[in-house]
Tab-separated table of C-alpha atoms and ligand atoms in Angstrom:
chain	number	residue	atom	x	y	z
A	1	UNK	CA	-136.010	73.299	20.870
A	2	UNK	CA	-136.287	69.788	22.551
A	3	UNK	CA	-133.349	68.028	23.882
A	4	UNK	CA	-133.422	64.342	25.862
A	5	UNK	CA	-129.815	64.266	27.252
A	6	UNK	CA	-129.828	68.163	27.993
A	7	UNK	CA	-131.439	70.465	29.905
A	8	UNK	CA	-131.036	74.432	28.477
A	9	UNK	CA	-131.600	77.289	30.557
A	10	UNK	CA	-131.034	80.636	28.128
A	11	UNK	CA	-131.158	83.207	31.094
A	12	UNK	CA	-129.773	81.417	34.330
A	13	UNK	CA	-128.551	84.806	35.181
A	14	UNK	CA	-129.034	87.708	33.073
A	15	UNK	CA	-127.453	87.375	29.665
A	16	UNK	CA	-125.934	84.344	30.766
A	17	UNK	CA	-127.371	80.714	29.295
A	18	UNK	CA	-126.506	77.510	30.917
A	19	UNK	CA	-126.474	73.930	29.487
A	20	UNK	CA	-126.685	70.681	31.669
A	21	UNK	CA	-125.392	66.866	30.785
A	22	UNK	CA	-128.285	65.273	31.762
A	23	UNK	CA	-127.284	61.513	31.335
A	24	UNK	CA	-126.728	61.129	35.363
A	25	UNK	CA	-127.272	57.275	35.746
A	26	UNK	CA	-124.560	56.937	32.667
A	27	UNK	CA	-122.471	59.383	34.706
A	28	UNK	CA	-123.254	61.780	31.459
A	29	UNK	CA	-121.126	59.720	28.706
A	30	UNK	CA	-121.224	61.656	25.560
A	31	UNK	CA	-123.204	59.665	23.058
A	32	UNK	CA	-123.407	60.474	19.968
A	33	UNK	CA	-126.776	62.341	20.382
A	34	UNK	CA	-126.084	64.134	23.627
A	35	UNK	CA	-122.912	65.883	21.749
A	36	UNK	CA	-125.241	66.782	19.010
A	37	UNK	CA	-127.430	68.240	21.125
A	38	UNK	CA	-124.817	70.286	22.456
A	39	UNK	CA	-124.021	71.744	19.746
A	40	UNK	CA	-127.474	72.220	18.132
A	41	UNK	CA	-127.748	74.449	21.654
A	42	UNK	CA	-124.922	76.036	21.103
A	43	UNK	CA	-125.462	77.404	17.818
A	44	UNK	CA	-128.971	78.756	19.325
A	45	UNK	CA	-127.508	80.637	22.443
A	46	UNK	CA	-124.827	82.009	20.005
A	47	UNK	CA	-127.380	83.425	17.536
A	48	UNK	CA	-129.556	84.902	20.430
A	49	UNK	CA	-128.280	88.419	21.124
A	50	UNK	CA	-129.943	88.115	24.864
A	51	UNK	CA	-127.066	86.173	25.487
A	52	UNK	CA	-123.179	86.848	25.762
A	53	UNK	CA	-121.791	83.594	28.106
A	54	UNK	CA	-122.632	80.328	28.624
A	55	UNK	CA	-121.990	77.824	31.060
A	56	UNK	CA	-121.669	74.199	30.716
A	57	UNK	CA	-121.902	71.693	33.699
A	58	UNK	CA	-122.743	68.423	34.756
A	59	UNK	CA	-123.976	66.978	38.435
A	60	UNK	CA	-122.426	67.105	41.213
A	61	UNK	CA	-121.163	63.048	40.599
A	62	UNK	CA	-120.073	64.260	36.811
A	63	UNK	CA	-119.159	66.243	34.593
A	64	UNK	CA	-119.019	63.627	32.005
A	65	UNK	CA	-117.586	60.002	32.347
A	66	UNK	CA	-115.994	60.237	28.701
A	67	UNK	CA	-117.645	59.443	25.329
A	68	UNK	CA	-119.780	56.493	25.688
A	69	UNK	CA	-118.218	53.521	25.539
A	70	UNK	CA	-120.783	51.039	25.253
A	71	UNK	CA	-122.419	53.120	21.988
A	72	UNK	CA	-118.079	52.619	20.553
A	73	UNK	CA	-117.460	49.503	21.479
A	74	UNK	CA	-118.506	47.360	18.282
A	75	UNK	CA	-117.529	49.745	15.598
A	76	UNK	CA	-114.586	49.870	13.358
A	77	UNK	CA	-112.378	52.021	12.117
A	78	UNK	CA	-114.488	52.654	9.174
A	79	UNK	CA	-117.590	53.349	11.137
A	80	UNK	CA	-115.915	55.658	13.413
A	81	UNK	CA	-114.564	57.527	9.835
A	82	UNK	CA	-117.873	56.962	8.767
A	83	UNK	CA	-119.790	59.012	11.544
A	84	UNK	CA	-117.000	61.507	12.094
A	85	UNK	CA	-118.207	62.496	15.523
A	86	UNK	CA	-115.681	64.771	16.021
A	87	UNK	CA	-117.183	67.146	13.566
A	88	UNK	CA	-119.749	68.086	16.197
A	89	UNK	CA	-116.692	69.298	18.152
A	90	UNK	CA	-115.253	71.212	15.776
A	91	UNK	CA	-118.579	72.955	15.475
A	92	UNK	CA	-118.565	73.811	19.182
A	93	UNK	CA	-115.636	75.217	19.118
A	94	UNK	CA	-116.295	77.781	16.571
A	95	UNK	CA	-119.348	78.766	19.448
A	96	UNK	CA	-118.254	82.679	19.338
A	97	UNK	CA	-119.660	83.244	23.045
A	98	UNK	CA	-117.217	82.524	26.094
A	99	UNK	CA	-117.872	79.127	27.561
A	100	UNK	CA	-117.020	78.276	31.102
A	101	UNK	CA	-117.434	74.815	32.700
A	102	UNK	CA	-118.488	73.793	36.147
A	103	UNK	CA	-117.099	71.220	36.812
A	104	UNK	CA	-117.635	68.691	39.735
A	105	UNK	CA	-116.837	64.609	39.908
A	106	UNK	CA	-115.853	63.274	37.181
A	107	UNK	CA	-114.165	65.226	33.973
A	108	UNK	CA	-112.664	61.534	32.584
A	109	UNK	CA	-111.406	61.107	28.304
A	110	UNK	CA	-114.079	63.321	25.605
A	111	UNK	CA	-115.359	64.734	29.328
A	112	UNK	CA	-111.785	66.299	30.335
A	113	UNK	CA	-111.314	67.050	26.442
A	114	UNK	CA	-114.973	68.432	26.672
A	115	UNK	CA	-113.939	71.133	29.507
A	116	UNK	CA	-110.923	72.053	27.458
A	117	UNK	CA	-112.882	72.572	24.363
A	118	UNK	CA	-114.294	75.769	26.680
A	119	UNK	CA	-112.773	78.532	27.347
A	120	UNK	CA	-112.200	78.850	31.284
A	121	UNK	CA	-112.854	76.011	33.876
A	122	UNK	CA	-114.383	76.588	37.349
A	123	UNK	CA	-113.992	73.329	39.419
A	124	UNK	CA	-115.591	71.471	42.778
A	125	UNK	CA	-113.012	70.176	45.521
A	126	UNK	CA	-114.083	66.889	43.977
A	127	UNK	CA	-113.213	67.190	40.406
A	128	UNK	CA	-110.697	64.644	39.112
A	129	UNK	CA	-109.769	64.970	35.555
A	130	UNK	CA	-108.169	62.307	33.434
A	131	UNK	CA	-108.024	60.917	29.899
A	132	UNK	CA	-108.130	57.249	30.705
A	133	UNK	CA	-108.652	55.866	27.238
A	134	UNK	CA	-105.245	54.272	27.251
A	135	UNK	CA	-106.902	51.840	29.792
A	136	UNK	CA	-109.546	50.512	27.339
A	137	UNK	CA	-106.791	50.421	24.662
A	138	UNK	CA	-107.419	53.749	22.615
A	139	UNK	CA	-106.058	57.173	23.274
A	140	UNK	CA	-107.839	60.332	23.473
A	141	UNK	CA	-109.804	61.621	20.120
A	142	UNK	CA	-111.113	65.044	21.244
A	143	UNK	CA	-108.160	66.638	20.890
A	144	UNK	CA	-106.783	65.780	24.713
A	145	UNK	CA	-103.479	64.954	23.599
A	146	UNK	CA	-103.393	68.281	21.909
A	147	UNK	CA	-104.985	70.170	24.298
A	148	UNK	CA	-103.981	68.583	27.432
A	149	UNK	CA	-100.477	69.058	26.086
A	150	UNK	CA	-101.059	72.920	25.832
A	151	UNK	CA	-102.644	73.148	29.012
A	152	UNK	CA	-100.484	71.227	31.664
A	153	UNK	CA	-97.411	70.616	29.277
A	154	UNK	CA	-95.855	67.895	28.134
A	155	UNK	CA	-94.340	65.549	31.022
A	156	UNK	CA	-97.599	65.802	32.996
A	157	UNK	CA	-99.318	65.696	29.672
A	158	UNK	CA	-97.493	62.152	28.935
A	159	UNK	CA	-98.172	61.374	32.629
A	160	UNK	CA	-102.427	61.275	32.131
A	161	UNK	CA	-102.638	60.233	28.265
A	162	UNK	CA	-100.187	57.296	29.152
A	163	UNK	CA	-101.086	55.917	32.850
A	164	UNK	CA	-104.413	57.026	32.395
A	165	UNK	CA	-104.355	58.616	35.903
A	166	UNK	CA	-106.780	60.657	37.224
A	167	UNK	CA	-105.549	64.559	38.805
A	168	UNK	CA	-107.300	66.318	41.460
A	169	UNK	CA	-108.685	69.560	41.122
A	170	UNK	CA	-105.823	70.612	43.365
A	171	UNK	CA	-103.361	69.169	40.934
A	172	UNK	CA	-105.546	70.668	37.714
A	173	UNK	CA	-105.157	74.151	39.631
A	174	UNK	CA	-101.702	73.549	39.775
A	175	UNK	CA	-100.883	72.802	36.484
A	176	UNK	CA	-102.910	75.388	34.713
A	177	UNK	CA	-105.729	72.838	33.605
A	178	UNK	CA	-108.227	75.344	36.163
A	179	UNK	CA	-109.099	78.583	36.882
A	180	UNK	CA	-110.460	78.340	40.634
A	181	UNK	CA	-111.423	75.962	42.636
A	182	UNK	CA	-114.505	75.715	45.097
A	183	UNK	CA	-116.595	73.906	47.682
A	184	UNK	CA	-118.817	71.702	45.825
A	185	UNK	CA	-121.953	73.730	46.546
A	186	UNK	CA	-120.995	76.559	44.875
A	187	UNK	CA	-119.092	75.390	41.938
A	188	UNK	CA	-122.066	75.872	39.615
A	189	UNK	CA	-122.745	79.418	41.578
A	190	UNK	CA	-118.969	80.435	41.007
A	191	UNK	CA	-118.865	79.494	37.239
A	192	UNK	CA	-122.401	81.413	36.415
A	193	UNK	CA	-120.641	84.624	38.554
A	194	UNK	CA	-117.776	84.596	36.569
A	195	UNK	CA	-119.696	84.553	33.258
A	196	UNK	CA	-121.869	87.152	34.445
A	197	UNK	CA	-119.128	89.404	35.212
A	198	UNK	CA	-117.943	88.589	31.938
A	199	UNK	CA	-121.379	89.662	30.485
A	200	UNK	CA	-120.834	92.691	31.780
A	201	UNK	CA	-118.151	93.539	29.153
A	202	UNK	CA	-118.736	94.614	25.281
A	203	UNK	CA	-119.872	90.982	23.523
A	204	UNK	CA	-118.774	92.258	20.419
A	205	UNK	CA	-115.046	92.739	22.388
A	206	UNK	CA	-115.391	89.676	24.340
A	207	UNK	CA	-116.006	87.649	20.894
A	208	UNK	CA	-112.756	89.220	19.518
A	209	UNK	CA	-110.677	88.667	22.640
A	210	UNK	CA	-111.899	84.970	22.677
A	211	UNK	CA	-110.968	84.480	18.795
A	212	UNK	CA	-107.413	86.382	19.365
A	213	UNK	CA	-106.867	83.929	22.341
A	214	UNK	CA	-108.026	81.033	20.717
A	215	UNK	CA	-105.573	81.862	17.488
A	216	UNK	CA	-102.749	81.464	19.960
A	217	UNK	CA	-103.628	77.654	19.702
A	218	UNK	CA	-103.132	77.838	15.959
A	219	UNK	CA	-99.612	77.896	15.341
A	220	UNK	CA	-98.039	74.358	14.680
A	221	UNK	CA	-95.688	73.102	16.988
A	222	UNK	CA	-93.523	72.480	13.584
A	223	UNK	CA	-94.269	75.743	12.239
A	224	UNK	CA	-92.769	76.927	15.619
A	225	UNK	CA	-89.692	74.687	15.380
A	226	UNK	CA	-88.917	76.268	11.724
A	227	UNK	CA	-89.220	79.826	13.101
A	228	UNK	CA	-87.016	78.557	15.772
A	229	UNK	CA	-84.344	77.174	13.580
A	230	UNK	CA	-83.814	79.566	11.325
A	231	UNK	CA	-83.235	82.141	13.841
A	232	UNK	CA	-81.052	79.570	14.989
A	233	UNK	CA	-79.299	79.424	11.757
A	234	UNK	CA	-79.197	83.473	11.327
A	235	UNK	CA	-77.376	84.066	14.908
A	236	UNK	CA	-74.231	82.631	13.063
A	237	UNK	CA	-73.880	85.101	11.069
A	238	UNK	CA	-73.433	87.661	14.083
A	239	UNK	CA	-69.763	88.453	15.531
A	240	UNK	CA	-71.451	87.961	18.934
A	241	UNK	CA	-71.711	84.071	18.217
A	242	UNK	CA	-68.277	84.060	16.649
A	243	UNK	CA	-67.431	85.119	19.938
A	244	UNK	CA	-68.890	83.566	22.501
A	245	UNK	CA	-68.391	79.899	21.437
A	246	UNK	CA	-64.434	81.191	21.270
A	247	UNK	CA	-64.522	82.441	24.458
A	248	UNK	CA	-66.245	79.136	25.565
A	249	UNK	CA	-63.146	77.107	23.619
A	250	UNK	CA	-60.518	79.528	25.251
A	251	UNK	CA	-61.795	79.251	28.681
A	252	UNK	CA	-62.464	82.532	28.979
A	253	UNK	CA	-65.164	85.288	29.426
A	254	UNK	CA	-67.176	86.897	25.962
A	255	UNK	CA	-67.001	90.348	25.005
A	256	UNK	CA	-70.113	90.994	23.402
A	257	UNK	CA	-70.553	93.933	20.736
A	258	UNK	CA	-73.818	93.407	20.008
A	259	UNK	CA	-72.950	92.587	16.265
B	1	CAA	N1	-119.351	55.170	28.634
B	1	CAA	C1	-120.460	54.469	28.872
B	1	CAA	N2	-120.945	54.222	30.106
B	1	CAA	C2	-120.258	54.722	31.146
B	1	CAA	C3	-119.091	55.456	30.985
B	1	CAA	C4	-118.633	55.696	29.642
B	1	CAA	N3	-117.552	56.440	29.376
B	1	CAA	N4	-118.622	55.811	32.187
B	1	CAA	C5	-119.481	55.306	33.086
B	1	CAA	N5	-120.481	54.636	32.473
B	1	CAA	C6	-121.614	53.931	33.075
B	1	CAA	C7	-121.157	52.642	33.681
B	1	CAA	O1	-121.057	51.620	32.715
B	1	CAA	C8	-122.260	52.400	34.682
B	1	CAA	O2	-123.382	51.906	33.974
B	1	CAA	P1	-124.226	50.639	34.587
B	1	CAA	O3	-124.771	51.156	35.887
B	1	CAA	O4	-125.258	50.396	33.532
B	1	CAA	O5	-123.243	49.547	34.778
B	1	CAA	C9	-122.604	53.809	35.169
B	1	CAA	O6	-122.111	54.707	34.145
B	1	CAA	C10	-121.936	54.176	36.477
B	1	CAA	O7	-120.542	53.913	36.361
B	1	CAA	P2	-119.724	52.972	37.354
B	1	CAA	O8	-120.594	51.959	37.971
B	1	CAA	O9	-118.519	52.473	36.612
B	1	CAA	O10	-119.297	54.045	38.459
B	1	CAA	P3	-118.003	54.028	39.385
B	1	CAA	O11	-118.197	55.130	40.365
B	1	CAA	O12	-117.720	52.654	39.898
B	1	CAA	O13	-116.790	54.402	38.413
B	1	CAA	C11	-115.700	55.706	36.696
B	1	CAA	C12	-116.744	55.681	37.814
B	1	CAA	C13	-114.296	55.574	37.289
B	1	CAA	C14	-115.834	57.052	36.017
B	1	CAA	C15	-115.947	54.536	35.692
B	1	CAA	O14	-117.320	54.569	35.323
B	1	CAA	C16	-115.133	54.618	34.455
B	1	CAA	O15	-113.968	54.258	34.477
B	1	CAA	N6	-115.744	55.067	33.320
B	1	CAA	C17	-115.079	55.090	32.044
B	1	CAA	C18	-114.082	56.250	31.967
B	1	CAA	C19	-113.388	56.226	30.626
B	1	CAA	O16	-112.678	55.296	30.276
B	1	CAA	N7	-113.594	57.317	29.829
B	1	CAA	C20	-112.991	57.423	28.506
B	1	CAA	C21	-113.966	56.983	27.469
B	1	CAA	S1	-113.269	56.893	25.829
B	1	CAA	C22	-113.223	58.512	25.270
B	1	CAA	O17	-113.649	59.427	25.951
B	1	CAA	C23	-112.622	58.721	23.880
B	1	CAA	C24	-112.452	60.136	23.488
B	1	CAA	O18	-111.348	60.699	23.539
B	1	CAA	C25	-113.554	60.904	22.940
């Protein structure tokens, strides 16, 4: 297959495939084309048994700059229902094979929600993430304020989607957003090691451990709260609870029977 705004290598290292953004003077804003493209590469490399990881990267200026702003700009709400670009993303994430990205410059809006949509990040020293929509008067699309959320939780979360501030790949590190951090001539090194290590392994176990993972992601926050509640709800019917709140009332310490 042909691509314009990607470049596809399917052995970089043995039975690993790599995929480059290849829009450098656009600092590699996802148009609509380039994220089809993606995926249409995607689907290959998962269907070809001579591989078992991919990596996904950018240049050393950018990962990707966000989803292309000039190609959004003009359209309205019913052409952006209309072309549903997110459906390509929902696509890629179904890819069974692990997907790491190396990461170095820029990871800014869909190119932060981009290296979240794989499954482990190796960053440069110069990586900055950030979802800066809020600054052009949107908010992320891509699932950052889902993802982001799960990742660095919510107060930091709030911090990027609503300031729009950039984080360091020291911060990123920090906050769970990365998995290691290295000089910037050996980022793309690093993340191709780690997938080959992780070729190593059974695919067939690797795709399960990967969908188990990912199903962690699936339970509703609200679906959560409910479980929470109603255990809430059940502890008063325990003597323990009884209890405790009485001891609380009467200034005094709980005996607790385990009842
Ligand atoms: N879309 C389209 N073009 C972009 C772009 C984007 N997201 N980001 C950068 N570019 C283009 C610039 O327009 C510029 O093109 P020209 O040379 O033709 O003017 C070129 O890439 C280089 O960029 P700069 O000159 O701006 O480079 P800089 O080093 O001064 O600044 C930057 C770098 C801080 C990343 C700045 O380019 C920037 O702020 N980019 C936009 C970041 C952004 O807002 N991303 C979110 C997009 S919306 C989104 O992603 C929605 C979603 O959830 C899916």
């Amino acid at each position: 297959m042909s691509y314009e705004f990607i470049l596809v290598d399917a052995q970089v290292a043995p039975f690993v495939a790599k995929i480059q953004l290849n829009r450098p003077k656009e600092l590699n804003a996802l148009n609509l084309q380039l994220m089809g493209e993606i995926r249409d590469a995607l689907l290959a490399l998962d269907a070809d048994d001579a591989v078992r990881a991919i990596v996904i990267t950018g240049n050393e200026r950018a990962f990707a700059a966000g989803a292309d702003i000039k190609q959004m700009a003009g359209r309205t709400a019913i052409d952006m229902l209309k072309i549903d670009q997110f459906s390509t993303w929902d696509s890629i994430r179904k890819t069974k094979k692990p997907i790491i990205a190396a990461v170095s410059g820029f990871a800014l809006g869909g190119g932060c929600e981009l290296c979240m949509l794989c499954d482990m990040i190796v960053a440069s020293e110069t990586a900055q993430f950030g979802q800066p929509e809020i600054n052009i008067g949107v908010m992320p699309g891509a699932g950052g304020t889902q993802r982001l959320t799960r990742a660095v939780g919510k107060v930091r979360a709030m911090e990027m989607v609503l300031t729009g501030k950039f984080i360091s790949a020291e911060e990123a590190k920090a906050a769970g957003l990365v998995n290691k951090i290295v000089p910037v001539e050996l980022y793309l090194d690093e993340a191709i090691k780690l997938a080959s290590e992780i070729a190593g392994k059974s695919p067939i176990a690797v795709q399960m451990a990967k969908e188990s993972v990912l199903k962690a992601f699936d339970t509703h926050l609200q679906e959560g709260l409910f479980f929470e509640r109603k255990n809430f709800y059940m502890l008063f019917a325990t003597e323990d609870q009884k209890e405790g709140m009485a001891a609380f009332v009467e200034k005094r310490k709980p005996d607790f029977k385990g009842q």
